[in-house]
């Protein structure tokens, strides 16, 4: 039986294939890195913006009527119940 040998690629062809693969992967990798940086900066600025929005400096003052003082007899009853427990 005769075995047919598979012709091996020369080292020059292997180097060309590796360089081509690296060249094809480089551009998408750089775009992904730049995109991740832009996304991080955008989310950071969105966080700052929402913090400013909910900080409360720009909200109107609410006129809340003062609450009446609690009934003193009721307060004594509550304290007595708490002391029992």
mmCIF file of C-alpha atoms in Angstrom:
data_model
loop_
_atom_site.group_PDB
_atom_site.id
_atom_site.type_symbol
_atom_site.label_atom_id
_atom_site.label_comp_id
_atom_site.label_asym_id
_atom_site.label_seq_id
_atom_site.Cartn_x
_atom_site.Cartn_y
_atom_site.Cartn_z
ATOM 1 C CA UNK A 1 0.000 0.000 0.000
ATOM 2 C CA UNK A 2 1.228 3.365 -0.877
ATOM 3 C CA UNK A 3 0.538 6.179 1.470
ATOM 4 C CA UNK A 4 -0.145 9.523 0.021
ATOM 5 C CA UNK A 5 1.492 12.190 2.065
ATOM 6 C CA UNK A 6 -0.380 15.405 2.706
ATOM 7 C CA UNK A 7 1.684 18.237 1.390
ATOM 8 C CA UNK A 8 2.693 20.509 4.246
ATOM 9 C CA UNK A 9 2.424 24.224 3.926
ATOM 10 C CA UNK A 10 5.652 26.040 3.904
ATOM 11 C CA UNK A 11 6.512 28.220 6.857
ATOM 12 C CA UNK A 12 6.187 31.252 4.604
ATOM 13 C CA UNK A 13 2.546 30.398 3.840
ATOM 14 C CA UNK A 14 1.874 29.843 7.552
ATOM 15 C CA UNK A 15 3.290 33.264 8.401
ATOM 16 C CA UNK A 16 1.125 34.906 5.751
ATOM 17 C CA UNK A 17 -1.980 33.158 7.135
ATOM 18 C CA UNK A 18 -1.150 34.245 10.704
ATOM 19 C CA UNK A 19 -0.473 37.844 9.655
ATOM 20 C CA UNK A 20 -3.716 37.917 7.696
ATOM 21 C CA UNK A 21 -5.670 36.576 10.672
ATOM 22 C CA UNK A 22 -4.093 39.151 13.002
ATOM 23 C CA UNK A 23 -4.837 41.908 10.517
ATOM 24 C CA UNK A 24 -8.484 40.873 10.263
ATOM 25 C CA UNK A 25 -8.926 40.719 14.048
ATOM 26 C CA UNK A 26 -7.129 43.976 14.881
ATOM 27 C CA UNK A 27 -9.701 46.444 13.523
ATOM 28 C CA UNK A 28 -12.752 44.908 15.269
ATOM 29 C CA UNK A 29 -10.792 44.621 18.522
ATOM 30 C CA UNK A 30 -9.827 48.308 18.393
ATOM 31 C CA UNK A 31 -13.389 49.303 17.553
ATOM 32 C CA UNK A 32 -14.649 47.245 20.522
ATOM 33 C CA UNK A 33 -12.157 48.924 22.872
ATOM 34 C CA UNK A 34 -13.089 52.414 21.701
ATOM 35 C CA UNK A 35 -16.784 51.529 21.883
ATOM 36 C CA UNK A 36 -16.396 50.243 25.445
ATOM 37 C CA UNK A 37 -14.654 53.465 26.457
ATOM 38 C CA UNK A 38 -17.386 55.603 24.882
ATOM 39 C CA UNK A 39 -20.078 53.498 26.570
ATOM 40 C CA UNK A 40 -18.367 53.838 29.966
ATOM 41 C CA UNK A 41 -18.085 57.615 29.588
ATOM 42 C CA UNK A 42 -21.727 57.885 28.483
ATOM 43 C CA UNK A 43 -22.987 55.861 31.440
ATOM 44 C CA UNK A 44 -20.833 57.941 33.800
ATOM 45 C CA UNK A 45 -22.254 61.198 32.439
ATOM 46 C CA UNK A 46 -25.772 59.767 32.598
ATOM 47 C CA UNK A 47 -25.184 58.924 36.256
ATOM 48 C CA UNK A 48 -23.982 62.453 36.967
ATOM 49 C CA UNK A 49 -26.982 63.904 35.134
ATOM 50 C CA UNK A 50 -29.475 61.765 37.077
ATOM 51 C CA UNK A 51 -27.756 62.654 40.337
ATOM 52 C CA UNK A 52 -28.158 66.345 39.518
ATOM 53 C CA UNK A 53 -31.777 65.793 38.555
ATOM 54 C CA UNK A 54 -32.713 64.069 41.805
ATOM 55 C CA UNK A 55 -30.514 66.163 44.092
ATOM 56 C CA UNK A 56 -33.429 68.384 45.021
ATOM 57 C CA UNK A 57 -31.975 71.846 44.542
ATOM 58 C CA UNK A 58 -34.348 72.566 41.719
ATOM 59 C CA UNK A 59 -37.437 71.097 43.325
ATOM 60 C CA UNK A 60 -40.067 73.454 44.742
ATOM 61 C CA UNK A 61 -40.515 73.735 48.476
ATOM 62 C CA UNK A 62 -43.534 71.935 49.843
ATOM 63 C CA UNK A 63 -45.658 73.695 52.423
ATOM 64 C CA UNK A 64 -46.269 70.896 54.900
ATOM 65 C CA UNK A 65 -48.455 71.876 57.827
ATOM 66 C CA UNK A 66 -46.856 71.218 61.207
ATOM 67 C CA UNK A 67 -48.043 68.103 62.939
ATOM 68 C CA UNK A 68 -49.779 68.556 66.264
ATOM 69 C CA UNK A 69 -47.920 67.280 69.322
ATOM 70 C CA UNK A 70 -48.956 63.787 70.367
ATOM 71 C CA UNK A 71 -51.499 63.337 73.105
ATOM 72 C CA UNK A 72 -49.541 63.031 76.398
ATOM 73 C CA UNK A 73 -51.856 60.375 77.815
ATOM 74 C CA UNK A 74 -51.464 58.294 74.671
ATOM 75 C CA UNK A 75 -47.678 58.603 74.904
ATOM 76 C CA UNK A 76 -47.738 57.262 78.475
ATOM 77 C CA UNK A 77 -49.837 54.291 77.381
ATOM 78 C CA UNK A 78 -47.388 53.446 74.602
ATOM 79 C CA UNK A 79 -44.404 53.677 76.959
ATOM 80 C CA UNK A 80 -46.165 51.485 79.479
ATOM 81 C CA UNK A 81 -46.843 48.841 76.815
ATOM 82 C CA UNK A 82 -43.232 48.934 75.720
ATOM 83 C CA UNK A 83 -41.997 48.498 79.294
ATOM 84 C CA UNK A 84 -44.206 45.409 79.725
ATOM 85 C CA UNK A 85 -42.482 43.594 76.847
#
